[in-house]
């Protein structure tokens, strides 16, 4: 039936420690051609994740932006103000500019001496969004979508890192052939949910789209709604078309 994260995850994980330097993190990402990696502690427990976005955000923060000068801001003030009021505003901006210059000088000093945060522990996003190996691939995909991430560290019951699942790993399930999908639906899903009526159902698959055709006797029809739901959950299925019919008076056939 549905495959689980443990079957598709990458077990050889590239990881960083809390004290791994900024440059070493960049080297790891470049050497292994990956977009991010987990950060672990001394017990191999995941404490955060670093992505290329985190690194670029750090570089953007170091570059900084230049604010308009006090004189320029005063030129943008509404006309008609008194000279006394304008003078007090100019004095305030002058004092603020002096403080900003002192702050910039301190920041420059930190950059020059390497005092700026530059380790994985300071750069990582935390808490890390993780998943367990026994969870379904569909569940992992929903977690990725909900949190807007491209990779999920896979952890054991003690939150220790044992693998990583990426969007590419999850997408591999859709590489299943139509024939493999058809066999699973025909030989496993339908007999389990429809009982004897499964023999009257034909299954066709085209590019992951499953179509069910045939006629069901109501008294022996089994649980058709469950059959359709479990067909949706078969790995590689992207949709289900229900063309099944039941005798008149037996009630409606559930939709997909």
mmCIF file with all atom_site columns, C-alpha atoms in Angstrom, residues 83-191:
data_model
loop_
_atom_site.group_PDB
_atom_site.id
_atom_site.type_symbol
_atom_site.label_atom_id
_atom_site.label_alt_id
_atom_site.label_comp_id
_atom_site.label_asym_id
_atom_site.label_entity_id
_atom_site.label_seq_id
_atom_site.pdbx_PDB_ins_code
_atom_site.Cartn_x
_atom_site.Cartn_y
_atom_site.Cartn_z
_atom_site.occupancy
_atom_site.B_iso_or_equiv
_atom_site.pdbx_formal_charge
_atom_site.auth_seq_id
_atom_site.auth_comp_id
_atom_site.auth_asym_id
_atom_site.auth_atom_id
_atom_site.pdbx_PDB_model_num
ATOM 1   C CA . UNK A 1 83  ? 11.499  78.032 11.246  1.00 0.00 ? 83  UNK A CA 1
ATOM 2   C CA . UNK A 1 84  ? 11.663  77.266 14.969  1.00 0.00 ? 84  UNK A CA 1
ATOM 3   C CA . UNK A 1 85  ? 9.875   73.942 14.530  1.00 0.00 ? 85  UNK A CA 1
ATOM 4   C CA . UNK A 1 86  ? 12.018  73.046 11.503  1.00 0.00 ? 86  UNK A CA 1
ATOM 5   C CA . UNK A 1 87  ? 15.128  73.884 13.495  1.00 0.00 ? 87  UNK A CA 1
ATOM 6   C CA . UNK A 1 88  ? 14.140  71.527 16.324  1.00 0.00 ? 88  UNK A CA 1
ATOM 7   C CA . UNK A 1 89  ? 13.487  68.727 13.834  1.00 0.00 ? 89  UNK A CA 1
ATOM 8   C CA . UNK A 1 90  ? 16.865  69.354 12.171  1.00 0.00 ? 90  UNK A CA 1
ATOM 9   C CA . UNK A 1 91  ? 18.585  69.135 15.544  1.00 0.00 ? 91  UNK A CA 1
ATOM 10  C CA . UNK A 1 92  ? 16.807  65.865 16.321  1.00 0.00 ? 92  UNK A CA 1
ATOM 11  C CA . UNK A 1 93  ? 17.828  64.343 12.985  1.00 0.00 ? 93  UNK A CA 1
ATOM 12  C CA . UNK A 1 94  ? 21.402  65.483 13.501  1.00 0.00 ? 94  UNK A CA 1
ATOM 13  C CA . UNK A 1 95  ? 21.553  63.716 16.862  1.00 0.00 ? 95  UNK A CA 1
ATOM 14  C CA . UNK A 1 96  ? 19.964  60.579 15.390  1.00 0.00 ? 96  UNK A CA 1
ATOM 15  C CA . UNK A 1 97  ? 22.432  60.584 12.495  1.00 0.00 ? 97  UNK A CA 1
ATOM 16  C CA . UNK A 1 98  ? 25.347  60.835 14.902  1.00 0.00 ? 98  UNK A CA 1
ATOM 17  C CA . UNK A 1 99  ? 24.038  57.793 16.811  1.00 0.00 ? 99  UNK A CA 1
ATOM 18  C CA . UNK A 1 100 ? 23.602  55.889 13.529  1.00 0.00 ? 100 UNK A CA 1
ATOM 19  C CA . UNK A 1 101 ? 27.149  56.677 12.482  1.00 0.00 ? 101 UNK A CA 1
ATOM 20  C CA . UNK A 1 102 ? 28.497  55.453 15.816  1.00 0.00 ? 102 UNK A CA 1
ATOM 21  C CA . UNK A 1 103 ? 26.442  52.241 15.457  1.00 0.00 ? 103 UNK A CA 1
ATOM 22  C CA . UNK A 1 104 ? 27.723  51.701 11.901  1.00 0.00 ? 104 UNK A CA 1
ATOM 23  C CA . UNK A 1 105 ? 31.279  52.202 13.084  1.00 0.00 ? 105 UNK A CA 1
ATOM 24  C CA . UNK A 1 106 ? 30.788  49.593 15.814  1.00 0.00 ? 106 UNK A CA 1
ATOM 25  C CA . UNK A 1 107 ? 29.276  47.185 13.262  1.00 0.00 ? 107 UNK A CA 1
ATOM 26  C CA . UNK A 1 108 ? 32.196  47.736 10.913  1.00 0.00 ? 108 UNK A CA 1
ATOM 27  C CA . UNK A 1 109 ? 34.551  46.992 13.753  1.00 0.00 ? 109 UNK A CA 1
ATOM 28  C CA . UNK A 1 110 ? 32.775  43.734 14.496  1.00 0.00 ? 110 UNK A CA 1
ATOM 29  C CA . UNK A 1 111 ? 32.957  42.726 10.830  1.00 0.00 ? 111 UNK A CA 1
ATOM 30  C CA . UNK A 1 112 ? 36.653  43.568 10.692  1.00 0.00 ? 112 UNK A CA 1
ATOM 31  C CA . UNK A 1 113 ? 37.436  41.553 13.810  1.00 0.00 ? 113 UNK A CA 1
ATOM 32  C CA . UNK A 1 114 ? 35.160  38.615 12.919  1.00 0.00 ? 114 UNK A CA 1
ATOM 33  C CA . UNK A 1 115 ? 32.907  39.282 15.928  1.00 0.00 ? 115 UNK A CA 1
ATOM 34  C CA . UNK A 1 116 ? 29.708  39.002 13.877  1.00 0.00 ? 116 UNK A CA 1
ATOM 35  C CA . UNK A 1 117 ? 27.652  35.788 14.357  1.00 0.00 ? 117 UNK A CA 1
ATOM 36  C CA . UNK A 1 118 ? 29.193  33.289 11.948  1.00 0.00 ? 118 UNK A CA 1
ATOM 37  C CA . UNK A 1 119 ? 28.424  29.747 13.128  1.00 0.00 ? 119 UNK A CA 1
ATOM 38  C CA . UNK A 1 120 ? 25.726  27.277 12.200  1.00 0.00 ? 120 UNK A CA 1
ATOM 39  C CA . UNK A 1 121 ? 24.163  27.642 15.640  1.00 0.00 ? 121 UNK A CA 1
ATOM 40  C CA . UNK A 1 122 ? 23.687  31.378 15.036  1.00 0.00 ? 122 UNK A CA 1
ATOM 41  C CA . UNK A 1 123 ? 22.564  31.083 11.427  1.00 0.00 ? 123 UNK A CA 1
ATOM 42  C CA . UNK A 1 124 ? 20.116  28.163 11.597  1.00 0.00 ? 124 UNK A CA 1
ATOM 43  C CA . UNK A 1 125 ? 16.335  28.346 11.564  1.00 0.00 ? 125 UNK A CA 1
ATOM 44  C CA . UNK A 1 126 ? 14.874  26.840 14.695  1.00 0.00 ? 126 UNK A CA 1
ATOM 45  C CA . UNK A 1 127 ? 12.977  24.847 15.824  1.00 0.00 ? 127 UNK A CA 1
ATOM 46  C CA . UNK A 1 128 ? 13.535  22.393 13.012  1.00 0.00 ? 128 UNK A CA 1
ATOM 47  C CA . UNK A 1 129 ? 10.517  20.853 11.287  1.00 0.00 ? 129 UNK A CA 1
ATOM 48  C CA . UNK A 1 130 ? 11.106  17.084 11.373  1.00 0.00 ? 130 UNK A CA 1
ATOM 49  C CA . UNK A 1 131 ? 9.296   13.869 10.510  1.00 0.00 ? 131 UNK A CA 1
ATOM 50  C CA . UNK A 1 132 ? 9.476   10.200 11.511  1.00 0.00 ? 132 UNK A CA 1
ATOM 51  C CA . UNK A 1 133 ? 10.364  7.362  9.120   1.00 0.00 ? 133 UNK A CA 1
ATOM 52  C CA . UNK A 1 134 ? 7.078   5.493  9.605   1.00 0.00 ? 134 UNK A CA 1
ATOM 53  C CA . UNK A 1 135 ? 4.943   8.414  8.437   1.00 0.00 ? 135 UNK A CA 1
ATOM 54  C CA . UNK A 1 136 ? 3.332   8.291  5.009   1.00 0.00 ? 136 UNK A CA 1
ATOM 55  C CA . UNK A 1 137 ? 4.882   10.138 2.083   1.00 0.00 ? 137 UNK A CA 1
ATOM 56  C CA . UNK A 1 138 ? 1.632   12.054 1.624   1.00 0.00 ? 138 UNK A CA 1
ATOM 57  C CA . UNK A 1 139 ? 1.911   13.262 5.237   1.00 0.00 ? 139 UNK A CA 1
ATOM 58  C CA . UNK A 1 140 ? 5.480   14.443 4.618   1.00 0.00 ? 140 UNK A CA 1
ATOM 59  C CA . UNK A 1 141 ? 4.354   16.339 1.527   1.00 0.00 ? 141 UNK A CA 1
ATOM 60  C CA . UNK A 1 142 ? 1.650   18.117 3.545   1.00 0.00 ? 142 UNK A CA 1
ATOM 61  C CA . UNK A 1 143 ? 4.168   19.067 6.253   1.00 0.00 ? 143 UNK A CA 1
ATOM 62  C CA . UNK A 1 144 ? 6.494   20.530 3.614   1.00 0.00 ? 144 UNK A CA 1
ATOM 63  C CA . UNK A 1 145 ? 3.681   22.521 2.070   1.00 0.00 ? 145 UNK A CA 1
ATOM 64  C CA . UNK A 1 146 ? 2.380   23.780 5.409   1.00 0.00 ? 146 UNK A CA 1
ATOM 65  C CA . UNK A 1 147 ? 5.773   25.011 6.589   1.00 0.00 ? 147 UNK A CA 1
ATOM 66  C CA . UNK A 1 148 ? 7.129   26.105 3.206   1.00 0.00 ? 148 UNK A CA 1
ATOM 67  C CA . UNK A 1 149 ? 10.256  23.931 3.383   1.00 0.00 ? 149 UNK A CA 1
ATOM 68  C CA . UNK A 1 150 ? 12.017  21.790 0.767   1.00 0.00 ? 150 UNK A CA 1
ATOM 69  C CA . UNK A 1 151 ? 13.522  19.190 3.086   1.00 0.00 ? 151 UNK A CA 1
ATOM 70  C CA . UNK A 1 152 ? 12.632  17.420 6.323   1.00 0.00 ? 152 UNK A CA 1
ATOM 71  C CA . UNK A 1 153 ? 15.165  15.860 8.698   1.00 0.00 ? 153 UNK A CA 1
ATOM 72  C CA . UNK A 1 154 ? 14.001  12.350 9.574   1.00 0.00 ? 154 UNK A CA 1
ATOM 73  C CA . UNK A 1 155 ? 14.401  11.491 13.262  1.00 0.00 ? 155 UNK A CA 1
ATOM 74  C CA . UNK A 1 156 ? 13.919  8.439  15.453  1.00 0.00 ? 156 UNK A CA 1
ATOM 75  C CA . UNK A 1 157 ? 11.845  8.229  18.620  1.00 0.00 ? 157 UNK A CA 1
ATOM 76  C CA . UNK A 1 158 ? 14.579  10.105 20.515  1.00 0.00 ? 158 UNK A CA 1
ATOM 77  C CA . UNK A 1 159 ? 14.790  12.900 17.898  1.00 0.00 ? 159 UNK A CA 1
ATOM 78  C CA . UNK A 1 160 ? 18.179  11.731 16.643  1.00 0.00 ? 160 UNK A CA 1
ATOM 79  C CA . UNK A 1 161 ? 18.928  12.305 12.971  1.00 0.00 ? 161 UNK A CA 1
ATOM 80  C CA . UNK A 1 162 ? 18.667  9.159  10.826  1.00 0.00 ? 162 UNK A CA 1
ATOM 81  C CA . UNK A 1 163 ? 17.980  10.589 7.368   1.00 0.00 ? 163 UNK A CA 1
ATOM 82  C CA . UNK A 1 164 ? 16.571  13.441 5.337   1.00 0.00 ? 164 UNK A CA 1
ATOM 83  C CA . UNK A 1 165 ? 13.612  13.601 2.948   1.00 0.00 ? 165 UNK A CA 1
ATOM 84  C CA . UNK A 1 166 ? 13.565  16.163 0.148   1.00 0.00 ? 166 UNK A CA 1
ATOM 85  C CA . UNK A 1 167 ? 10.848  17.103 -2.328  1.00 0.00 ? 167 UNK A CA 1
ATOM 86  C CA . UNK A 1 168 ? 12.763  15.109 -4.948  1.00 0.00 ? 168 UNK A CA 1
ATOM 87  C CA . UNK A 1 169 ? 12.678  12.018 -2.725  1.00 0.00 ? 169 UNK A CA 1
ATOM 88  C CA . UNK A 1 170 ? 8.919   12.302 -2.320  1.00 0.00 ? 170 UNK A CA 1
ATOM 89  C CA . UNK A 1 171 ? 8.319   12.874 -6.020  1.00 0.00 ? 171 UNK A CA 1
ATOM 90  C CA . UNK A 1 172 ? 9.985   9.568  -6.899  1.00 0.00 ? 172 UNK A CA 1
ATOM 91  C CA . UNK A 1 173 ? 6.787   7.722  -5.963  1.00 0.00 ? 173 UNK A CA 1
ATOM 92  C CA . UNK A 1 174 ? 5.124   9.254  -9.024  1.00 0.00 ? 174 UNK A CA 1
ATOM 93  C CA . UNK A 1 175 ? 7.626   7.486  -11.266 1.00 0.00 ? 175 UNK A CA 1
ATOM 94  C CA . UNK A 1 176 ? 5.709   4.226  -10.763 1.00 0.00 ? 176 UNK A CA 1
ATOM 95  C CA . UNK A 1 177 ? 4.411   2.705  -13.969 1.00 0.00 ? 177 UNK A CA 1
ATOM 96  C CA . UNK A 1 178 ? 0.696   2.683  -14.731 1.00 0.00 ? 178 UNK A CA 1
ATOM 97  C CA . UNK A 1 179 ? 0.786   -1.118 -14.784 1.00 0.00 ? 179 UNK A CA 1
ATOM 98  C CA . UNK A 1 180 ? 2.215   -1.278 -11.252 1.00 0.00 ? 180 UNK A CA 1
ATOM 99  C CA . UNK A 1 181 ? -0.512  1.075  -10.018 1.00 0.00 ? 181 UNK A CA 1
ATOM 100 C CA . UNK A 1 182 ? -3.231  -0.933 -11.776 1.00 0.00 ? 182 UNK A CA 1
ATOM 101 C CA . UNK A 1 183 ? -2.051  -4.212 -10.224 1.00 0.00 ? 183 UNK A CA 1
ATOM 102 C CA . UNK A 1 184 ? -2.042  -2.748 -6.719  1.00 0.00 ? 184 UNK A CA 1
ATOM 103 C CA . UNK A 1 185 ? -5.541  -1.314 -7.072  1.00 0.00 ? 185 UNK A CA 1
ATOM 104 C CA . UNK A 1 186 ? -6.929  -4.478 -8.699  1.00 0.00 ? 186 UNK A CA 1
ATOM 105 C CA . UNK A 1 187 ? -5.190  -7.080 -6.520  1.00 0.00 ? 187 UNK A CA 1
ATOM 106 C CA . UNK A 1 188 ? -5.042  -5.344 -3.141  1.00 0.00 ? 188 UNK A CA 1
ATOM 107 C CA . UNK A 1 189 ? -7.345  -2.351 -2.731  1.00 0.00 ? 189 UNK A CA 1
ATOM 108 C CA . UNK A 1 190 ? -10.539 -3.594 -4.401  1.00 0.00 ? 190 UNK A CA 1
ATOM 109 C CA . UNK A 1 191 ? -10.656 -7.139 -2.962  1.00 0.00 ? 191 UNK A CA 1
#
